[in-house]
């Protein structure tokens, strides 16, 4: 299955927002929605899409948001890009202590340039993660 870079970017952005993506590997059509398996799912808005997936798609691949451990790895992988040593140490300390996600975000949010670099790194990493998931989940991938 070969999705365009634009489609991969779109999927990654939606997964990062907590949504799920269903992909029809034959047509490459995608449906992005709130996870229908979530206990608080209110399907009225998504009923037509779910019915289409269930009745007309022969098979589908479901991509879910990244688990916290994978997000944590992306944060750790960002550290070598931080040129200011004091800030890098602060980020390392944030990741080693309690509430690493919140503390990491608080440090990132204090510096516009660092924040922009973080979002670029995170987007690129999430897109690669989507490619990896597609390769892993689609046994018929080229």
N, CA and C of each residue as an Amber inpcrd file, in Angstrom:
protein
   426
   0.8520000  -1.1740000   0.0000000   0.0000000   0.0000000   0.0000000
   0.8970000   1.2350000   0.0000000   0.6340000   2.1340000  -0.9050000
   1.4410000   3.3390000  -1.0210000   0.5540000   4.5730000  -0.9180000
   0.5760000   5.1910000   0.2530000  -0.1710000   6.4320000   0.4460000
   0.7270000   7.6140000   0.1140000   0.1210000   8.6940000  -0.3530000
   0.8850000   9.9060000  -0.6450000   1.4100000  10.5040000   0.6610000
   2.4550000  11.2910000   0.5330000   3.0170000  11.9600000   1.7130000
   1.9830000  12.9020000   2.3350000   1.1770000  13.5250000   1.4980000
   0.1220000  14.4170000   2.0010000  -0.8840000  13.6360000   2.8450000
  -1.2610000  12.4440000   2.3820000  -2.2190000  11.6070000   3.1170000
  -1.5980000  11.1250000   4.4360000  -0.3250000  10.7430000   4.4010000
   0.3580000  10.3040000   5.6210000   0.4150000  11.4490000   6.6270000
   0.7130000  12.6490000   6.1470000   0.7570000  13.8190000   7.0300000
  -0.6170000  14.0730000   7.6540000  -1.6610000  13.9800000   6.8570000
  -3.0230000  14.1910000   7.3470000  -3.3920000  13.1420000   8.4120000
  -3.0800000  11.8990000   8.1310000  -3.3690000  10.8270000   9.0920000
  -2.6090000  11.0730000  10.3920000  -1.3240000  11.4030000  10.2870000
  -0.5050000  11.6320000  11.4810000  -1.0690000  12.7790000  12.3260000
  -1.4880000  13.8510000  11.6830000  -2.0490000  14.9940000  12.4180000
  -3.3200000  14.5920000  13.1660000  -4.1720000  13.8130000  12.5310000
  -5.4130000  13.3960000  13.1850000  -5.1590000  12.3900000  14.3060000
  -4.2400000  11.4770000  14.0980000  -3.9000000  10.5310000  15.1670000
  -3.3390000  11.2790000  16.3720000  -2.5370000  12.2990000  16.1050000
  -1.9620000  13.0980000  17.1830000  -3.0420000  13.8240000  17.9830000
  -4.1940000  14.0540000  17.3730000  -5.3220000  14.6900000  18.0660000
  -6.1820000  13.6620000  18.8040000  -5.8020000  12.3730000  18.7280000
  -6.5430000  11.3480000  19.4520000  -7.5960000  10.6210000  18.6330000
  -7.6840000  10.9130000  17.3480000  -8.6550000  10.2340000  16.4980000
  -8.0640000   8.9340000  15.9660000  -8.8900000   8.0970000  15.3470000
  -8.4160000   6.8800000  14.7030000  -8.6480000   7.0040000  13.2040000
  -7.9290000   6.1940000  12.4450000  -8.0450000   6.2380000  10.9960000
  -8.2710000   4.8300000  10.4680000  -9.2990000   4.6730000   9.6640000
  -9.5510000   3.4280000   8.9650000  -9.1030000   3.6230000   7.5180000
  -8.3530000   2.6700000   7.0040000  -7.8470000   2.7580000   5.6380000
  -8.2930000   1.5230000   4.8760000  -8.8580000   1.7490000   3.7040000
  -9.2060000   0.6570000   2.7990000  -7.9660000   0.3920000   1.9430000
  -7.2880000  -0.7470000   2.1300000  -6.0420000  -0.9760000   1.3950000
  -6.2310000  -1.1580000  -0.1160000  -7.4580000  -1.5060000  -0.5390000
  -7.6860000  -1.6580000  -1.9780000  -7.8430000  -0.2980000  -2.6690000
  -8.5900000   0.6080000  -2.0530000  -8.8800000   1.9010000  -2.6860000
  -8.0520000   3.0540000  -2.1110000  -7.4130000   2.8240000  -0.9700000
  -6.6510000   3.8320000  -0.2200000  -7.5440000   4.9320000   0.3580000
  -8.8460000   4.6900000   0.3680000  -9.7720000   5.6230000   0.9910000
  -9.5590000   5.5970000   2.4960000  -9.6960000   6.7480000   3.1200000
  -9.5460000   6.8250000   4.5750000 -10.7990000   7.3980000   5.2090000
 -11.0540000   6.9460000   6.4210000 -12.1230000   7.5020000   7.2620000
 -11.4710000   7.8150000   8.6060000 -11.5620000   9.0660000   9.0220000
 -10.9630000   9.4950000  10.2830000 -12.0900000   9.8850000  11.2190000
 -12.0360000   9.3420000  12.4380000 -13.1300000   9.5790000  13.3820000
 -12.6790000   9.3130000  14.8150000 -13.5800000   9.5960000  15.7280000
 -13.3930000   9.2010000  17.1190000 -13.4270000   7.6740000  17.1560000
 -12.6590000   7.0660000  18.0280000 -12.5750000   5.6010000  18.0830000
 -13.9260000   4.9970000  18.4530000 -14.5150000   4.1980000  17.5400000
 -15.8100000   3.5840000  17.8510000 -15.7300000   2.5530000  18.9760000
 -14.5310000   2.1040000  19.3250000 -14.3650000   1.1520000  20.4250000
 -14.2480000   1.8320000  21.7870000 -14.1930000   3.1520000  21.7900000
 -14.0780000   3.8950000  23.0490000 -15.4170000   3.8270000  23.7900000
 -15.3910000   3.6010000  25.1050000 -16.6430000   3.4710000  25.8620000
 -17.5520000   4.7000000  25.8090000 -16.9780000   5.8710000  25.6070000
 -17.7790000   7.0970000  25.5560000 -18.1760000   7.4890000  24.1330000
 -17.9390000   6.5880000  23.1720000 -18.2250000   6.8900000  21.7740000
 -19.7180000   7.1360000  21.5780000 -20.0220000   8.2610000  20.9310000
 -21.4060000   8.5810000  20.5810000 -21.4610000   8.5870000  19.0620000
 -21.9730000   7.5150000  18.4880000 -21.8200000   7.2410000  17.0810000
 -22.6990000   7.9930000  16.1140000 -23.6550000   8.7570000  16.5630000
 -24.5940000   9.3960000  15.6360000 -23.8920000  10.0960000  14.4690000
 -22.8510000  10.8350000  14.7720000 -22.1480000  11.5970000  13.7480000
 -21.4140000  10.6770000  12.7730000 -20.9750000   9.5200000  13.2700000
 -20.1110000   8.6390000  12.4880000 -20.8370000   7.4060000  11.9510000
 -22.1240000   7.2810000  12.1980000 -22.8590000   6.0690000  11.8110000
 -22.6970000   5.7120000  10.3320000 -22.8000000   6.6860000   9.4510000
 -22.7130000   6.4070000   8.0110000 -21.3270000   5.8760000   7.6410000
 -20.2830000   6.4750000   8.2050000 -18.9260000   6.0110000   7.9180000
 -18.6990000   4.6010000   8.4510000 -19.1650000   4.3350000   9.6610000
 -18.9840000   3.0080000  10.2480000 -19.7380000   1.9660000   9.4310000
 -20.9390000   2.2910000   9.0220000 -21.7120000   1.3460000   8.2140000
 -21.0200000   1.0800000   6.8770000 -20.4850000   2.1280000   6.2640000
 -19.7770000   1.9370000   4.9910000 -18.5640000   1.0230000   5.1740000
 -17.8010000   1.2480000   6.2300000 -16.6330000   0.4070000   6.5000000
 -17.0660000  -1.0420000   6.7070000 -18.1080000  -1.2470000   7.5030000
 -18.5650000  -2.6000000   7.8270000 -19.1880000  -3.3260000   6.6420000
 -19.8680000  -2.5940000   5.7610000 -20.6370000  -3.2720000   4.7170000
 -19.9770000  -3.2740000   3.3440000 -19.2050000  -2.2440000   3.0090000
 -18.6930000  -2.1870000   1.6390000 -17.1880000  -2.4000000   1.5160000
 -16.4520000  -2.2260000   2.5830000 -15.0130000  -2.4580000   2.5080000
 -14.7460000  -3.9360000   2.7790000 -14.0170000  -4.5920000   1.8740000
 -13.6690000  -6.0020000   2.0850000 -12.8110000  -6.1650000   3.3290000
 -11.8680000  -5.2770000   3.4740000 -11.0180000  -5.2750000   4.6700000
 -10.5420000  -3.8540000   4.9210000 -10.0360000  -3.6410000   6.1180000
  -9.5390000  -2.3120000   6.4510000  -8.3960000  -2.4330000   7.4390000
  -7.6380000  -1.3770000   7.5210000  -6.5700000  -1.2530000   8.5070000
  -6.9790000  -0.1210000   9.4320000  -6.8900000  -0.3810000  10.7290000
  -7.2360000   0.6450000  11.7150000  -5.9500000   1.1380000  12.3670000
  -5.6990000   2.4250000  12.2190000  -4.5610000   3.0450000  12.8940000
  -5.0840000   3.8140000  14.0950000  -4.4500000   3.5760000  15.2250000
  -4.8290000   4.2480000  16.4670000  -3.7250000   5.2060000  16.8780000
  -4.0300000   6.1420000  17.7540000  -2.9880000   7.0710000  18.2160000
  -1.8260000   6.3230000  18.8730000  -0.7050000   6.9750000  18.8660000
   0.5050000   6.4390000  19.4670000   0.2930000   6.2000000  20.9600000
   0.8540000   5.1220000  21.4610000   0.8120000   4.8690000  22.9050000
   1.7840000   5.8230000  23.6150000   1.5560000   6.1000000  24.8860000
   2.4200000   7.0470000  25.6020000   3.9060000   6.6890000  25.5400000
   4.2330000   5.4130000  25.5760000   5.6550000   5.0370000  25.5330000
   6.3120000   5.5090000  24.2360000   5.6210000   5.3620000  23.1120000
   6.1740000   5.8060000  21.8350000   6.3090000   7.3330000  21.8100000
   5.3440000   8.0310000  22.3850000   5.4350000   9.5010000  22.4650000
   6.6230000   9.9170000  23.3250000   6.8570000   9.1740000  24.3810000
   7.9870000   9.4440000  25.2660000   9.3040000   9.2860000  24.4970000
   9.3970000   8.2510000  23.6730000  10.6060000   8.0220000  22.8720000
  10.8380000   9.1980000  21.9180000   9.7740000   9.7270000  21.3390000
   9.9120000  10.8830000  20.4450000  10.4720000  12.0830000  21.2090000
  10.0270000  12.2690000  22.4410000  10.5540000  13.3710000  23.2530000
  12.0400000  13.1530000  23.5240000  12.4190000  11.9460000  23.8830000
  13.8350000  11.6500000  24.1470000  14.6750000  11.8460000  22.8910000
  14.1320000  11.4430000  21.7440000  14.8650000  11.5900000  20.4810000
  15.0600000  13.0500000  20.0860000  14.2520000  13.9370000  20.6370000
  14.3670000  15.3570000  20.3390000  15.5480000  16.0050000  21.0600000
  15.9380000  15.4630000  22.1910000  16.9450000  16.1010000  23.0420000
  18.2500000  16.4500000  22.3260000  18.8190000  15.5720000  21.4930000
  20.0720000  15.9440000  20.8230000  19.9480000  17.1560000  19.8960000
  18.7460000  17.4970000  19.4930000  18.5480000  18.6610000  18.6230000
  18.5750000  19.9840000  19.3890000  18.4890000  19.9010000  20.7050000
  18.4670000  21.1120000  21.5280000  19.9020000  21.5790000  21.7450000
  20.2540000  22.7050000  21.1450000  21.6440000  23.1720000  21.1880000
  22.0060000  23.8460000  22.5150000  21.0560000  24.4620000  23.1540000
  21.3140000  25.1510000  24.4220000  21.4070000  24.0990000  25.5300000
  22.6010000  23.9420000  26.0920000  22.8430000  22.8360000  27.0330000
  21.9750000  22.9240000  28.2910000  21.7580000  24.1110000  28.8080000
  20.9400000  24.2440000  30.0200000  19.5000000  23.7890000  29.7560000
  18.9570000  24.1820000  28.6170000  17.6020000  23.7790000  28.2630000
  17.5300000  22.2750000  28.0420000  18.5540000  21.7160000  27.3850000
  18.5890000  20.2740000  27.1570000  18.5860000  19.5150000  28.4930000
  19.3600000  19.9940000  29.4500000  19.3980000  19.3560000  30.7800000
  18.0400000  19.4730000  31.4630000  17.3940000  20.6280000  31.3290000
  16.0590000  20.8040000  31.9120000  15.0710000  19.7940000  31.3020000
  15.1460000  19.6140000  29.9900000  14.2540000  18.6590000  29.3240000
  14.5640000  17.2240000  29.7590000  15.8420000  16.8990000  29.8660000
  16.2260000  15.5580000  30.3300000  15.6890000  15.3130000  31.7450000
  15.8260000  16.3040000  32.5960000  15.3350000  16.1960000  33.9710000
  13.8120000  16.0490000  33.9810000  13.1520000  16.7990000  33.1410000
  11.6860000  16.6930000  33.0620000  11.2720000  15.2800000  32.6850000
  11.9990000  14.6540000  31.7720000  11.6480000  13.2980000  31.3400000
  11.9770000  12.2370000  32.3840000  12.8910000  12.5530000  33.2810000
  13.2950000  11.5870000  34.3060000  12.4150000  11.6380000  35.5550000
  11.6710000  12.7100000  35.7110000  10.8820000  12.8880000  36.9300000
   9.4050000  12.5700000  36.6960000   8.6190000  12.7540000  37.7470000
   7.1760000  12.5450000  37.6410000   6.5650000  13.5190000  36.6470000
   5.4720000  13.1020000  36.0340000   4.7210000  13.9070000  35.0690000
   5.6070000  14.4220000  33.9320000   6.3120000  13.5130000  33.2510000
   7.2570000  13.9510000  32.2230000   6.6040000  14.6890000  31.0540000
   5.4140000  14.2890000  30.6430000   4.7770000  14.9360000  29.4990000
   4.4410000  16.3930000  29.8180000   3.8500000  16.6100000  30.9760000
   3.4690000  17.9670000  31.3650000   4.6950000  18.8540000  31.5540000
   5.7240000  18.3220000  32.2190000   6.9200000  19.1140000  32.4820000
   7.7030000  19.4140000  31.2020000   7.7820000  18.4390000  30.3060000
   8.4410000  18.6410000  29.0200000   7.7290000  19.7540000  28.2470000
   6.4080000  19.6720000  28.1920000   5.6050000  20.6750000  27.4770000
   5.8070000  22.0680000  28.0850000   5.8550000  22.1540000  29.4010000
   6.0240000  23.4570000  30.0620000   7.3490000  24.1010000  29.6620000
   8.3910000  23.3180000  29.5550000   9.7000000  23.8590000  29.1610000
   9.6810000  24.2640000  27.6930000   9.1230000  23.4120000  26.8540000
   9.0450000  23.6920000  25.4160000   8.2480000  24.9700000  25.1560000
   7.1600000  25.1480000  25.8840000   6.2680000  26.2820000  25.6450000
   6.8800000  27.6310000  26.0290000   7.9770000  27.6300000  26.7480000
   8.6100000  28.8910000  27.1650000   9.4700000  29.5260000  26.0750000
   9.7700000  28.7660000  25.0310000  10.6860000  29.2590000  24.0050000
  10.0760000  29.0080000  22.6330000   9.7320000  30.0790000  21.9170000
   9.0470000  29.9520000  20.6360000   9.8580000  29.1380000  19.6260000
  11.1440000  29.4270000  19.5060000  11.9860000  28.7200000  18.5350000
  12.0750000  27.2360000  18.8740000  12.2630000  26.9440000  20.1340000
  12.3290000  25.5510000  20.5850000  10.9890000  24.8540000  20.3570000
   9.9300000  25.5680000  20.6160000   8.5850000  25.0050000  20.4250000
   8.3460000  24.6490000  18.9590000   8.7370000  25.5450000  18.0660000
   8.5840000  25.2750000  16.6350000   9.4280000  24.0750000  16.2150000
  10.6540000  23.9920000  16.7210000  11.5260000  22.8480000  16.4000000
  10.9260000  21.5510000  16.9460000  10.3480000  21.6150000  18.1430000
   9.7140000  20.4370000  18.7280000   8.5360000  19.9560000  17.8750000
   7.6800000  20.8970000  17.4710000   6.5240000  20.4980000  16.6690000
   6.9470000  19.9220000  15.3180000   7.9870000  20.4650000  14.7230000
   8.4850000  19.9140000  13.4550000   9.0180000  18.4990000  13.6680000
   9.7790000  18.3080000  14.7380000  10.3180000  16.9730000  15.0560000
   9.1830000  15.9850000  15.3400000   8.2300000  16.4210000  16.1210000
   7.1110000  15.5510000  16.4820000   6.3070000  15.1570000  15.2420000
   6.0340000  16.1120000  14.3650000   5.2710000  15.8250000  13.1420000
   6.0270000  14.8370000  12.2540000   7.3050000  15.0760000  12.0590000
   8.1220000  14.1820000  11.2280000   8.1630000  12.7790000  11.8260000
   8.3190000  12.6930000  13.1400000   8.3730000  11.4000000  13.8240000
   7.0340000  10.6750000  13.7380000   5.9440000  11.4080000  13.8940000
   4.6170000  10.7960000  13.8290000   4.3460000  10.2760000  12.4200000
   4.7760000  11.0310000  11.4140000   4.5900000  10.5770000  10.0370000
   5.3710000   9.2900000   9.7730000   6.5920000   9.2140000  10.2960000
   7.3760000   7.9850000  10.1340000   6.7040000   6.8410000  10.8820000
   6.1560000   7.1310000  12.0330000   5.4570000   6.1150000  12.8070000
   4.2580000   5.5730000  12.0190000   3.5230000   6.4630000  11.3350000
   2.3930000   6.0340000  10.5050000   2.8940000   5.1060000   9.4020000
   3.9770000   5.4850000   8.7260000   4.5410000   4.6180000   7.6740000
   4.8970000   3.2460000   8.2380000   5.5350000   3.2380000   9.4030000
   5.9310000   1.9730000  10.0350000   4.7090000   1.1300000  10.3890000
   3.6680000   1.7740000  10.9120000   2.4470000   1.0430000  11.2700000
   1.7900000   0.4420000  10.0320000   1.7470000   1.2060000   8.9500000
   1.1450000   0.7020000   7.7200000   1.9070000  -0.5140000   7.2030000
   3.2040000  -0.4420000   7.2580000   4.0320000  -1.5640000   6.8010000
   3.8010000  -2.7950000   7.6780000   3.6860000  -2.5660000   8.9690000
   3.4880000  -3.6750000   9.9150000   2.0850000  -4.2630000   9.8310000
   1.0750000  -3.4200000   9.6740000  -0.3180000  -3.8760000   9.7280000
  -0.8750000  -4.3630000   8.4010000  -0.2240000  -4.0230000   7.3070000
  -0.7060000  -4.4480000   6.0070000   0.1980000  -5.5420000   5.4600000
  -0.1770000  -6.8000000   5.6300000   0.6880000  -7.8960000   5.1820000
   0.8500000  -7.9410000   3.6630000  -0.0040000  -7.2490000   2.9480000
   0.0840000  -7.2530000   1.4880000   0.8170000  -6.0210000   0.9670000
   1.4450000  -5.2680000   1.8640000   2.1620000  -4.0670000   1.4480000
   3.3170000  -4.4550000   0.5470000   3.6470000  -3.5540000  -0.3550000
   4.7270000  -3.8110000  -1.3050000   6.0760000  -3.7400000  -0.6320000
